[in-house]
CSV table of C-alpha atoms and ligand atoms in Angstrom, one decimal:
chain,number,residue,atom,x,y,z
A,149,MET,CA,-33.6,-14.4,10.0
A,150,THR,CA,-35.1,-11.2,8.4
A,151,ASP,CA,-33.1,-8.7,10.4
A,152,LEU,CA,-29.5,-9.7,9.9
A,153,HIS,CA,-28.9,-6.2,8.5
A,154,ARG,CA,-29.6,-4.7,11.9
A,155,LEU,CA,-26.7,-6.4,13.5
A,156,SER,CA,-23.4,-4.6,14.4
A,157,ILE,CA,-20.1,-5.9,13.2
A,158,ARG,CA,-19.4,-7.4,16.6
A,159,GLU,CA,-22.8,-9.1,16.6
A,160,LEU,CA,-22.2,-10.4,13.0
A,161,SER,CA,-18.8,-11.7,14.0
A,162,GLU,CA,-20.1,-13.5,17.0
A,163,GLY,CA,-23.2,-14.9,15.1
A,164,LEU,CA,-20.9,-16.3,12.4
A,165,LYS,CA,-18.5,-17.8,14.8
A,166,GLN,CA,-21.3,-19.5,16.8
A,167,ALA,CA,-22.9,-20.6,13.5
A,168,GLN,CA,-26.2,-18.9,14.2
A,169,PHE,CA,-26.1,-18.1,10.5
A,170,SER,CA,-23.6,-18.7,7.7
A,171,SER,CA,-21.8,-16.1,5.6
A,172,ARG,CA,-23.8,-17.5,2.6
A,173,GLU,CA,-27.1,-16.7,4.4
A,174,LEU,CA,-25.8,-13.3,5.4
A,175,THR,CA,-24.5,-12.5,1.9
A,176,GLU,CA,-27.7,-13.7,0.3
A,177,HIS,CA,-29.6,-11.5,2.7
A,178,TYR,CA,-27.7,-8.4,1.6
A,179,LEU,CA,-27.8,-9.3,-2.1
A,180,LYS,CA,-31.6,-9.6,-1.8
A,181,ARG,CA,-31.8,-6.2,-0.1
A,182,ILE,CA,-29.6,-4.7,-2.8
A,183,ALA,CA,-31.8,-6.1,-5.6
A,184,LYS,CA,-35.0,-4.8,-4.0
A,185,ILE,CA,-34.0,-1.5,-2.4
A,186,ASP,CA,-31.0,-0.2,-4.4
A,187,PRO,CA,-32.9,0.6,-7.5
A,188,LYS,CA,-34.4,3.5,-5.4
A,189,VAL,CA,-31.1,4.5,-3.7
A,190,LYS,CA,-28.7,3.8,-6.6
A,191,SER,CA,-25.7,3.4,-4.4
A,192,TYR,CA,-24.0,0.5,-6.3
A,193,VAL,CA,-22.3,0.9,-9.7
A,194,THR,CA,-21.5,-2.8,-9.8
A,195,VAL,CA,-22.9,-5.7,-7.7
A,196,THR,CA,-20.7,-8.8,-7.7
A,197,ALA,CA,-23.3,-11.3,-6.6
A,198,GLU,CA,-21.7,-14.4,-8.0
A,199,GLN,CA,-18.3,-13.7,-6.7
A,200,ALA,CA,-19.7,-12.7,-3.3
A,201,LEU,CA,-21.3,-16.0,-2.9
A,202,ILE,CA,-18.0,-17.8,-3.8
A,203,GLU,CA,-16.2,-15.7,-1.2
A,204,ALA,CA,-19.0,-16.3,1.4
A,205,ASP,CA,-18.6,-20.1,0.9
A,206,ALA,CA,-14.9,-19.8,1.4
A,207,ALA,CA,-15.4,-17.8,4.6
A,208,ASP,CA,-17.9,-20.5,5.8
A,209,VAL,CA,-15.2,-23.1,5.4
A,210,ALA,CA,-12.7,-21.0,7.3
A,211,LEU,CA,-15.3,-20.3,10.0
A,212,LYS,CA,-15.9,-24.0,10.4
A,213,SER,CA,-12.2,-24.6,10.9
A,214,GLY,CA,-12.2,-22.3,13.9
A,215,HIS,CA,-9.3,-20.3,12.6
A,216,ALA,CA,-11.1,-17.4,10.8
A,217,HIS,CA,-10.3,-13.7,11.2
A,218,ALA,CA,-12.8,-11.7,13.3
A,219,LEU,CA,-14.4,-10.3,10.2
A,220,ALA,CA,-14.4,-13.5,8.0
A,221,GLY,CA,-17.7,-13.8,6.2
A,222,ILE,CA,-18.9,-10.3,6.8
A,223,PRO,CA,-19.9,-8.4,3.6
A,224,LEU,CA,-18.7,-4.9,2.6
A,225,ALA,CA,-18.9,-2.5,-0.2
A,226,HIS,CA,-15.8,-0.8,-1.8
A,227,LYS,CA,-15.8,2.7,-3.1
A,228,ASP,CA,-15.4,2.4,-6.9
A,229,ILE,CA,-12.0,4.2,-6.6
A,230,PHE,CA,-10.2,1.1,-5.2
A,231,CYS,CA,-8.9,-1.2,-7.9
A,232,THR,CA,-10.4,-4.7,-7.8
A,233,GLN,CA,-8.9,-7.4,-9.9
A,234,GLY,CA,-11.4,-8.8,-12.4
A,235,ILE,CA,-14.1,-6.4,-11.4
A,236,LYS,CA,-14.7,-3.0,-13.1
A,237,THR,CA,-13.2,0.0,-11.4
A,238,THR,CA,-14.7,3.2,-12.8
A,239,ALA,CA,-13.9,6.1,-10.3
A,240,GLY,CA,-17.4,7.3,-11.4
A,241,SER,CA,-16.0,8.3,-14.8
A,242,LYS,CA,-16.8,7.5,-18.4
A,243,MET,CA,-13.0,7.5,-18.8
A,244,LEU,CA,-12.9,4.2,-16.9
A,245,ASP,CA,-16.2,2.8,-17.7
A,246,ASN,CA,-14.5,-0.2,-19.3
A,247,PHE,CA,-11.5,-0.5,-17.0
A,248,ILE,CA,-10.7,-3.8,-15.3
A,249,SER,CA,-7.7,-3.6,-13.0
A,250,PRO,CA,-5.1,-6.4,-13.3
A,251,TYR,CA,-4.5,-6.2,-9.5
A,252,ASP,CA,-6.2,-5.4,-6.2
A,253,ALA,CA,-5.7,-2.2,-4.2
A,254,THR,CA,-3.9,-3.0,-0.9
A,255,VAL,CA,-7.1,-2.1,1.0
A,256,VAL,CA,-9.1,-4.6,-1.1
A,257,ALA,CA,-6.4,-7.3,-0.8
A,258,LYS,CA,-6.4,-6.8,3.0
A,259,ALA,CA,-10.1,-7.1,3.2
A,260,LYS,CA,-10.1,-10.3,1.1
A,261,ALA,CA,-7.3,-11.8,3.2
A,262,ALA,CA,-9.4,-11.2,6.3
A,263,GLY,CA,-12.3,-13.1,4.6
A,264,LEU,CA,-14.6,-10.1,4.1
A,265,VAL,CA,-17.0,-10.6,1.3
A,266,THR,CA,-17.2,-8.0,-1.5
A,267,LEU,CA,-20.8,-7.1,-2.3
A,268,GLY,CA,-19.8,-4.7,-5.1
A,269,LYS,CA,-18.5,-1.3,-5.9
A,270,VAL,CA,-20.3,1.9,-4.9
A,271,ASN,CA,-20.9,5.2,-6.6
A,272,MET,CA,-18.8,8.4,-6.1
A,273,ASP,CA,-18.2,11.8,-7.6
A,274,GLU,CA,-16.1,11.5,-10.8
A,275,PHE,CA,-12.5,10.9,-9.7
A,276,ALA,CA,-13.6,11.9,-6.1
A,277,MET,CA,-14.0,15.5,-7.1
A,278,GLY,CA,-17.2,16.8,-5.6
A,279,SER,CA,-19.4,16.9,-2.5
A,280,THR,CA,-22.6,15.4,-3.8
A,281,SER,CA,-21.9,12.3,-5.9
A,282,GLU,CA,-23.8,13.9,-8.7
A,283,SER,CA,-20.8,14.3,-10.9
A,284,SER,CA,-20.7,10.5,-11.4
A,285,TYR,CA,-21.0,9.3,-15.0
A,286,PHE,CA,-23.5,6.7,-13.6
A,287,GLY,CA,-25.9,9.3,-12.2
A,288,ALA,CA,-26.8,10.6,-8.8
A,289,THR,CA,-27.2,8.5,-5.7
A,290,GLY,CA,-30.1,9.2,-3.3
A,291,ASN,CA,-29.7,10.0,0.4
A,292,PRO,CA,-31.5,7.2,2.3
A,293,TRP,CA,-33.0,9.8,4.6
A,294,ALA,CA,-34.7,11.7,1.7
A,295,LEU,CA,-34.1,10.2,-1.7
A,296,ASP,CA,-34.4,13.5,-3.5
A,297,HIS,CA,-31.4,14.8,-1.5
A,298,VAL,CA,-27.7,14.1,-2.1
A,299,PRO,CA,-25.9,11.6,0.1
A,300,GLY,CA,-22.8,14.0,0.1
A,301,GLY,CA,-19.6,13.1,-1.7
A,302,SER,CA,-17.4,12.1,-2.9
A,303,SER,CA,-17.9,8.7,-1.1
A,304,GLY,CA,-21.7,9.2,-1.4
A,305,GLY,CA,-22.4,5.6,-2.6
A,306,SER,CA,-20.5,4.2,0.4
A,307,ALA,CA,-22.6,6.4,2.8
A,308,ALA,CA,-25.9,5.7,1.1
A,309,ALA,CA,-25.2,1.9,1.0
A,310,VAL,CA,-24.6,1.7,4.7
A,311,ALA,CA,-27.3,4.1,5.7
A,312,ALA,CA,-29.9,2.1,3.7
A,313,ASP,CA,-28.5,-1.2,5.2
A,314,LEU,CA,-27.3,-2.4,1.8
A,315,ALA,CA,-23.9,-3.1,3.3
A,316,PRO,CA,-22.9,-3.3,7.0
A,317,ILE,CA,-19.6,-1.4,6.3
A,318,ALA,CA,-17.9,0.3,3.4
A,319,THR,CA,-14.6,1.8,2.4
A,320,GLY,CA,-14.3,5.4,1.5
A,321,THR,CA,-11.6,7.9,0.6
A,322,ASP,CA,-11.1,11.4,1.9
A,323,THR,CA,-9.0,14.0,0.1
A,324,GLY,CA,-10.8,17.0,1.4
A,325,GLY,CA,-13.8,15.6,3.4
A,326,SER,CA,-15.1,12.8,1.2
A,327,ILE,CA,-15.5,10.3,4.1
A,328,ARG,CA,-16.6,12.8,6.8
A,329,GLN,CA,-19.1,14.9,4.8
A,330,PRO,CA,-21.1,12.0,3.4
A,331,ALA,CA,-21.0,10.3,6.8
A,332,SER,CA,-22.5,13.5,8.2
A,333,PHE,CA,-25.2,13.8,5.5
A,334,CYS,CA,-26.2,10.2,5.9
A,335,GLY,CA,-26.0,9.9,9.8
A,336,LEU,CA,-23.0,7.6,9.9
A,337,THR,CA,-19.6,7.3,11.6
A,338,GLY,CA,-16.7,7.8,9.3
A,339,LEU,CA,-13.0,8.0,10.0
A,340,LYS,CA,-10.3,9.8,8.0
A,341,PRO,CA,-7.0,8.4,9.2
A,342,THR,CA,-3.7,10.2,9.6
A,343,TYR,CA,-2.0,10.5,6.2
A,344,GLY,CA,0.1,7.4,5.7
A,345,ARG,CA,-1.9,5.1,8.0
A,346,VAL,CA,-3.8,3.4,5.2
A,347,SER,CA,-2.1,2.4,1.9
A,348,ARG,CA,-3.0,4.3,-1.2
A,349,PHE,CA,-1.7,1.5,-3.4
A,350,GLY,CA,-4.4,0.8,-6.0
A,351,MET,CA,-6.5,3.7,-5.0
A,352,ILE,CA,-7.0,5.8,-8.1
A,353,ALA,CA,-5.2,9.0,-7.3
A,354,TYR,CA,-6.9,12.4,-7.0
A,355,ALA,CA,-4.5,14.6,-5.0
A,356,SER,CA,-1.8,12.2,-3.8
A,357,SER,CA,-0.5,14.3,-0.9
A,358,LEU,CA,-4.0,14.5,0.6
A,359,ASP,CA,-5.7,11.2,-0.4
A,360,GLN,CA,-6.4,8.7,2.4
A,361,GLY,CA,-8.8,5.7,2.6
A,362,GLY,CA,-10.9,4.9,5.7
A,363,PRO,CA,-13.9,3.1,7.1
A,364,MET,CA,-17.6,4.2,6.9
A,365,ALA,CA,-20.1,2.5,9.2
A,366,ARG,CA,-22.9,2.9,11.7
A,367,SER,CA,-20.7,3.2,14.8
A,368,ALA,CA,-17.2,3.9,16.0
A,369,GLU,CA,-17.0,0.3,17.0
A,370,ASP,CA,-17.8,-0.9,13.5
A,371,CYS,CA,-15.2,1.5,12.1
A,372,ALA,CA,-12.6,0.2,14.5
A,373,TYR,CA,-13.2,-3.4,13.2
A,374,LEU,CA,-12.6,-2.3,9.6
A,375,MET,CA,-9.6,-0.1,10.6
A,376,ASN,CA,-8.0,-3.2,12.2
A,377,VAL,CA,-8.1,-4.8,8.7
A,378,ILE,CA,-7.1,-1.9,6.4
A,379,ALA,CA,-4.5,0.1,8.5
A,380,GLY,CA,-0.8,-0.6,8.3
A,381,HIS,CA,2.4,-0.1,6.4
A,382,ASP,CA,2.7,-1.1,2.8
A,383,ALA,CA,5.9,-1.1,0.9
A,384,LYS,CA,4.0,-0.4,-2.3
A,385,ASP,CA,3.0,3.1,-1.1
A,386,SER,CA,6.0,5.3,-0.5
A,387,THR,CA,4.0,7.6,1.8
A,388,SER,CA,2.7,4.8,3.9
A,389,VAL,CA,4.2,5.0,7.4
A,390,ASN,CA,6.0,2.1,9.0
A,391,LYS,CA,4.6,2.5,12.5
A,392,GLU,CA,3.0,-0.1,14.7
A,393,VAL,CA,-0.8,-0.3,14.2
A,394,ASP,CA,-3.1,-0.1,17.2
A,395,ASP,CA,-5.7,-2.7,17.9
A,396,TYR,CA,-8.5,-0.2,17.4
A,397,VAL,CA,-11.2,-2.6,18.8
A,398,ALA,CA,-9.3,-3.6,21.9
A,399,ASN,CA,-8.4,0.0,22.6
A,400,LEU,CA,-12.1,1.1,22.7
A,401,ASN,CA,-12.7,2.2,26.2
A,402,GLY,CA,-15.2,4.0,28.4
A,403,THR,CA,-12.7,6.5,29.8
A,404,ALA,CA,-11.8,8.6,26.8
A,405,VAL,CA,-14.0,11.5,27.6
A,406,LYS,CA,-13.3,12.2,31.3
A,407,GLY,CA,-10.9,15.1,31.5
A,408,LEU,CA,-10.6,15.3,27.7
A,409,ARG,CA,-9.8,18.9,26.6
A,410,ILE,CA,-11.9,19.7,23.5
A,411,GLY,CA,-10.8,22.8,21.6
A,412,ILE,CA,-13.6,24.9,20.1
A,413,PRO,CA,-12.3,27.1,17.4
A,414,LYS,CA,-13.9,30.6,17.6
A,415,GLN,CA,-13.6,31.1,13.9
A,416,TYR,CA,-15.5,27.9,13.0
A,417,PHE,CA,-18.7,29.1,14.6
A,418,ASN,CA,-18.8,32.5,12.8
A,419,VAL,CA,-18.7,31.0,9.2
A,420,ALA,CA,-21.3,32.8,7.1
A,421,GLY,CA,-23.0,29.7,5.7
A,422,LEU,CA,-23.3,27.8,9.0
A,423,ASP,CA,-26.9,26.5,9.2
A,424,ALA,CA,-28.6,27.4,12.5
A,425,ASP,CA,-29.8,23.8,13.1
A,426,VAL,CA,-26.3,22.4,12.5
A,427,LYS,CA,-24.8,24.9,14.9
A,428,ALA,CA,-27.4,24.0,17.5
A,429,ARG,CA,-26.9,20.2,17.2
A,430,VAL,CA,-23.1,20.6,17.4
A,431,GLU,CA,-23.5,22.8,20.5
A,432,GLU,CA,-25.8,20.2,22.1
A,433,SER,CA,-23.4,17.4,21.4
A,434,LEU,CA,-20.6,19.3,23.0
A,435,LYS,CA,-22.7,20.0,26.0
A,436,LYS,CA,-23.3,16.2,26.2
A,437,LEU,CA,-19.6,15.6,26.1
A,438,GLU,CA,-19.1,18.2,28.8
A,439,GLU,CA,-21.6,16.4,31.0
A,440,MET,CA,-19.6,13.2,30.4
A,441,GLY,CA,-16.5,14.9,31.8
A,442,ALA,CA,-14.9,16.7,28.9
A,443,ILE,CA,-13.5,20.2,29.3
A,444,LEU,CA,-14.4,22.7,26.5
A,445,VAL,CA,-11.7,25.2,25.7
A,446,GLU,CA,-12.1,28.1,23.3
A,447,ILE,CA,-9.2,28.2,20.8
A,448,ASP,CA,-8.1,30.2,17.8
A,449,LEU,CA,-7.5,28.8,14.4
A,450,ASN,CA,-6.5,31.9,12.6
A,451,MET,CA,-5.9,30.4,9.1
A,452,THR,CA,-9.6,29.4,8.6
A,453,GLU,CA,-10.1,31.8,5.7
A,454,ALA,CA,-7.2,30.3,3.8
A,455,TYR,CA,-8.5,26.7,3.9
A,456,VAL,CA,-10.7,26.8,0.7
A,457,PRO,CA,-8.3,28.8,-1.6
A,458,THR,CA,-5.3,26.7,-0.5
A,459,TYR,CA,-7.0,23.4,-1.0
A,460,TYR,CA,-8.5,24.4,-4.3
A,461,LEU,CA,-5.1,25.2,-5.7
A,462,ILE,CA,-3.1,22.2,-4.3
A,463,ALA,CA,-5.8,19.6,-5.0
A,464,PRO,CA,-6.4,20.6,-8.7
A,465,ALA,CA,-2.6,21.0,-9.2
A,466,GLU,CA,-2.0,17.4,-8.1
A,467,ALA,CA,-5.1,16.2,-10.0
A,468,SER,CA,-4.0,17.8,-13.2
A,469,SER,CA,-0.7,15.8,-12.9
A,470,ASN,CA,-2.3,12.6,-11.8
A,471,LEU,CA,-5.0,12.6,-14.5
A,472,SER,CA,-2.5,13.2,-17.3
A,473,ARG,CA,-2.1,9.4,-17.5
A,474,PHE,CA,-5.6,9.1,-19.0
A,475,ASP,CA,-4.6,9.8,-22.5
A,476,GLY,CA,-6.8,7.4,-24.6
A,477,VAL,CA,-3.8,5.2,-25.2
A,478,ARG,CA,-3.1,3.3,-22.1
A,479,TYR,CA,-6.3,3.3,-20.1
A,480,GLY,CA,-10.0,3.5,-20.5
A,481,TYR,CA,-12.0,5.6,-23.0
A,482,ARG,CA,-10.7,6.2,-26.5
A,483,CYS,CA,-12.5,8.5,-28.9
A,484,GLU,CA,-13.7,7.1,-32.2
A,485,ASN,CA,-11.8,7.6,-35.5
A,486,PRO,CA,-9.0,9.9,-34.4
A,487,VAL,CA,-7.4,11.7,-37.3
A,488,ASP,CA,-4.0,11.9,-35.6
A,489,LEU,CA,-2.4,11.5,-32.2
A,490,MET,CA,-3.2,15.0,-31.0
A,491,ASP,CA,-6.8,14.5,-32.0
A,492,LEU,CA,-6.8,11.2,-30.1
A,493,TYR,CA,-5.5,12.8,-26.9
A,494,LYS,CA,-7.8,15.8,-27.1
A,495,ARG,CA,-11.1,14.1,-27.9
A,496,SER,CA,-10.5,11.1,-25.6
A,497,ARG,CA,-10.0,13.5,-22.7
A,498,SER,CA,-12.7,15.9,-23.6
A,499,GLU,CA,-15.2,13.2,-24.2
A,500,GLY,CA,-14.0,10.9,-21.4
A,501,PHE,CA,-13.9,13.5,-18.5
A,502,GLY,CA,-16.9,15.3,-17.1
A,503,ALA,CA,-17.2,19.1,-16.6
A,504,GLU,CA,-16.0,19.3,-13.0
A,505,VAL,CA,-12.9,17.1,-13.7
A,506,GLN,CA,-12.0,19.3,-16.7
A,507,ARG,CA,-12.5,22.4,-14.7
A,508,ARG,CA,-10.0,21.1,-12.1
A,509,ILE,CA,-7.5,20.0,-14.7
A,510,LEU,CA,-7.6,23.5,-16.2
A,511,ILE,CA,-7.2,25.2,-12.8
A,512,GLY,CA,-4.4,22.8,-11.8
A,513,THR,CA,-2.5,23.1,-15.1
A,514,TYR,CA,-2.7,26.9,-14.9
A,515,ALA,CA,-1.4,27.0,-11.3
A,516,LEU,CA,1.5,24.7,-12.2
A,517,SER,CA,2.5,26.5,-15.5
A,518,ALA,CA,5.7,28.5,-15.8
A,519,GLY,CA,5.2,32.0,-14.6
A,520,TYR,CA,2.4,31.1,-12.2
A,521,TYR,CA,4.0,28.3,-10.3
A,522,ASP,CA,5.6,30.5,-7.7
A,523,ALA,CA,2.7,32.9,-7.5
A,524,TYR,CA,0.1,30.1,-6.9
A,525,TYR,CA,1.4,26.7,-6.2
A,526,VAL,CA,4.5,27.5,-4.1
A,527,LYS,CA,2.5,30.1,-2.2
A,528,ALA,CA,-0.3,27.6,-1.5
A,529,GLN,CA,2.3,25.2,-0.2
A,530,LYS,CA,3.6,27.8,2.2
A,531,VAL,CA,0.1,28.6,3.5
A,532,ARG,CA,-0.5,24.9,3.8
A,533,ARG,CA,2.5,24.8,6.3
A,534,LEU,CA,1.0,27.7,8.2
A,535,ILE,CA,-2.3,25.8,8.5
A,536,GLN,CA,-0.6,22.8,9.8
A,537,GLN,CA,1.3,24.9,12.4
A,538,ASP,CA,-1.9,26.5,13.5
A,539,PHE,CA,-3.2,23.0,14.4
A,540,LEU,CA,0.0,21.9,16.1
A,541,LYS,CA,-0.1,25.0,18.2
A,542,ALA,CA,-3.7,24.3,19.2
A,543,PHE,CA,-2.8,20.7,20.2
A,544,GLU,CA,-0.3,22.1,22.8
A,545,ASN,CA,-3.3,23.1,24.8
A,546,VAL,CA,-6.1,20.7,23.8
A,547,ASP,CA,-6.5,17.0,23.0
A,548,VAL,CA,-9.0,17.2,20.1
A,549,ILE,CA,-10.7,19.9,18.2
A,550,ALA,CA,-14.5,20.0,17.6
A,551,ALA,CA,-16.2,21.3,14.4
A,552,PRO,CA,-19.2,20.7,12.3
A,553,SER,CA,-18.3,18.3,9.4
A,554,ALA,CA,-20.3,20.5,7.0
A,555,PRO,CA,-22.0,23.9,7.3
A,556,THR,CA,-25.3,22.4,6.2
A,557,THR,CA,-27.2,19.2,6.0
A,558,ALA,CA,-27.9,17.3,2.7
A,559,TYR,CA,-29.3,19.5,0.0
A,560,LYS,CA,-31.6,18.6,-2.9
A,561,ILE,CA,-30.3,16.6,-5.9
A,562,GLY,CA,-30.0,19.1,-8.7
A,563,ALA,CA,-29.7,22.1,-6.4
A,564,ASN,CA,-27.0,23.1,-8.9
A,565,LEU,CA,-24.7,25.0,-6.7
A,566,SER,CA,-22.0,27.0,-8.5
A,567,PRO,CA,-18.5,25.5,-8.1
A,568,THR,CA,-17.6,28.2,-5.6
A,569,GLU,CA,-20.7,27.6,-3.5
A,570,MET,CA,-19.9,23.9,-3.5
A,571,TYR,CA,-16.2,24.5,-2.6
A,572,LEU,CA,-17.3,26.7,0.4
A,573,GLY,CA,-19.3,23.8,1.8
A,574,ASP,CA,-15.9,22.0,2.3
A,575,ILE,CA,-14.7,24.7,4.8
A,576,TYR,CA,-14.6,22.4,7.8
A,577,THR,CA,-13.0,19.3,6.3
A,578,LEU,CA,-10.2,20.6,4.0
A,579,ALA,CA,-7.6,21.7,6.6
A,580,VAL,CA,-7.4,18.2,8.1
A,581,ASN,CA,-6.1,16.8,4.8
A,582,LEU,CA,-3.8,19.8,4.2
A,583,ALA,CA,-2.3,19.1,7.7
A,584,GLY,CA,-2.4,15.3,7.3
A,585,LEU,CA,-4.4,14.9,10.5
A,586,PRO,CA,-7.0,12.2,11.5
A,587,ALA,CA,-10.6,13.2,12.0
A,588,ILE,CA,-13.9,11.5,12.6
A,589,ASN,CA,-17.6,12.3,12.0
A,590,ALA,CA,-20.2,11.1,14.4
A,591,PRO,CA,-24.0,11.5,14.0
A,592,ILE,CA,-25.5,13.8,16.6
A,593,GLY,CA,-29.1,14.4,15.7
A,594,PHE,CA,-31.3,15.9,13.0
A,595,ASP,CA,-32.3,19.3,11.5
A,596,LYS,CA,-35.9,20.6,11.2
A,597,ASP,CA,-36.3,18.5,8.0
A,598,SER,CA,-35.2,15.3,9.8
A,599,LEU,CA,-31.9,15.2,7.9
A,600,PRO,CA,-28.8,14.0,9.9
A,601,VAL,CA,-26.3,16.4,11.4
A,602,GLY,CA,-22.7,15.4,12.2
A,603,LEU,CA,-20.0,16.4,14.7
A,604,GLN,CA,-16.4,16.3,13.5
A,605,LEU,CA,-13.6,15.7,16.0
A,606,ILE,CA,-10.0,16.4,14.8
A,607,GLY,CA,-7.1,14.6,16.5
A,608,ASN,CA,-3.4,14.9,16.6
A,609,TYR,CA,-1.3,12.6,14.4
A,610,TRP,CA,-1.9,8.9,15.0
A,611,SER,CA,-4.8,9.5,17.4
A,612,GLU,CA,-7.3,7.2,15.6
A,613,SER,CA,-7.7,5.0,18.7
A,614,GLN,CA,-8.5,8.1,20.8
A,615,LEU,CA,-11.0,9.5,18.3
A,616,LEU,CA,-12.8,6.1,18.0
A,617,SER,CA,-12.9,5.8,21.7
A,618,ILE,CA,-14.4,9.2,22.3
A,619,VAL,CA,-17.1,8.6,19.7
A,620,HIS,CA,-17.6,5.0,21.1
A,621,GLN,CA,-18.2,6.4,24.6
A,622,TYR,CA,-20.5,9.1,23.2
A,623,GLN,CA,-22.4,6.4,21.4
A,624,GLN,CA,-22.8,4.3,24.5
A,625,ASN,CA,-24.4,7.4,26.1
A,626,THR,CA,-26.6,8.5,23.2
A,627,ASP,CA,-28.7,6.7,20.5
A,628,TRP,CA,-28.3,8.9,17.4
A,629,HIS,CA,-26.1,6.3,15.7
A,630,THR,CA,-28.9,3.7,16.1
A,631,LYS,CA,-31.5,5.8,14.2
A,632,ARG,CA,-32.4,4.3,10.8
A,633,ALA,CA,-33.9,5.9,7.7
A,634,ALA,CA,-37.3,4.6,6.8
A,635,ILE,CA,-35.9,2.9,3.7
A,636,ALA,CA,-33.5,0.9,5.8
A,637,GLU,CA,-36.5,-0.5,7.7
A,638,GLU,CA,-37.9,-2.0,4.5
A,639,ASN,CA,-37.5,-5.7,4.2
A,640,ALA,CA,-36.5,-7.5,1.1
B,909,LIG,N1,-15.3,18.0,-1.9
B,909,LIG,C1,-13.9,18.0,-2.0
B,909,LIG,C2,-13.5,18.1,-3.4
B,909,LIG,O1,-14.3,18.2,-4.2
B,909,LIG,C3,-13.3,16.8,-1.3
B,909,LIG,C4,-13.4,15.6,-2.1
B,909,LIG,C5,-12.6,14.4,-1.5
B,909,LIG,O2,-12.4,14.4,-0.4
B,909,LIG,N2,-12.3,13.4,-2.4
B,909,LIG,O3,-12.3,18.1,-3.8
């Protein structure tokens, strides 16, 4: 079969169960595509071909026994921020270029237990700080829709791998948009779950009160399958919530949109940098949802202007604390011939971390230092609470809130935005993390340069099933999610 990479997760699951093809054939198919096509896309940092085939053979044995998990034998790619025992985990940094974790992240362990086959680890912005994946120590990844454009970030490798059909599904993480924005730039569906739904254990920490892992895939249905595997309580993550997990696949239904009240925040459509094509596509998608029975309600989210400054204080503050563990002694990179301990710390950190990471450590350390803590950090925490309350008030009147995922489509690699320009591009995604809410990106068409545009739907706490169902129903009535980049049509 030459077109195994065109099958959905449900089709792959059924094909494997009915022995139309084996996991080994499927895995070899993907490995061949990666070998041929990924040199152009550069989505993978590490390809684990040998190990993948061993896992595929084990899945084939389980499949023959008739007791396999629904996803047994299906390949996936992990963002290189999830620790993988025996396989390098770099977080896109020179600091961890030689780091092999002694244990698996819970997300990785759960995927393995379900029989999913790990194809490899995919590229990302260094320590997940960025929106382009260009800050990776391993170089930029191309957007499959236009290889000289960025795939978004920080989970840009995950998005590019799926959009080029180099993996059927991938894991990502989202601290301030890193699942939704690359999904938007690459024409994919990506879900950022409620804070506490997916374990952070073994996920290299960026900003711990905001970080959350989630699925990236072609459709809401594919995301639902992966959510069924990775969601759930984990005693090893103290912020993981002990709450029953939905069956996200069984809950998909064709009735989520009728009567659904969708809030349209006035402030979101007056943002200065909002691209005209993005705005037009978002409005068209909302019109479509209205035709399907949704009710559009204009709402106010008065704190919009506070999103970027609040996030860019809290996230660097937490990052500066989290990244203090990389000291040249215990993990990763160590400078050569240090003259004393201070020199070892200083040079290991200034040689091991890239410019954006160092910038954030400086901002964060400043904001947390004596004399500035109350003026910056405590104040930002108070504003964070107001942002959350703004959403909770809105949810008294609407079921979900619609927004673009990003103000623009993918820009060129090397566009060299200033840090503030780049931070402003996160305006639509940051508040969701500050409030701990779930949100999803769905592909809804293209701009004048044929680059994908995404719609973001923000839900109330624990509404993952609802968000997936809304997008699933939209995808049953439209075909944007079935469009493939030319490079994905290439055969290996
Ligand atoms: N672009 C945002 C940042 O640079 C979000 C990144 C993320 O979600 N990991 O912090």
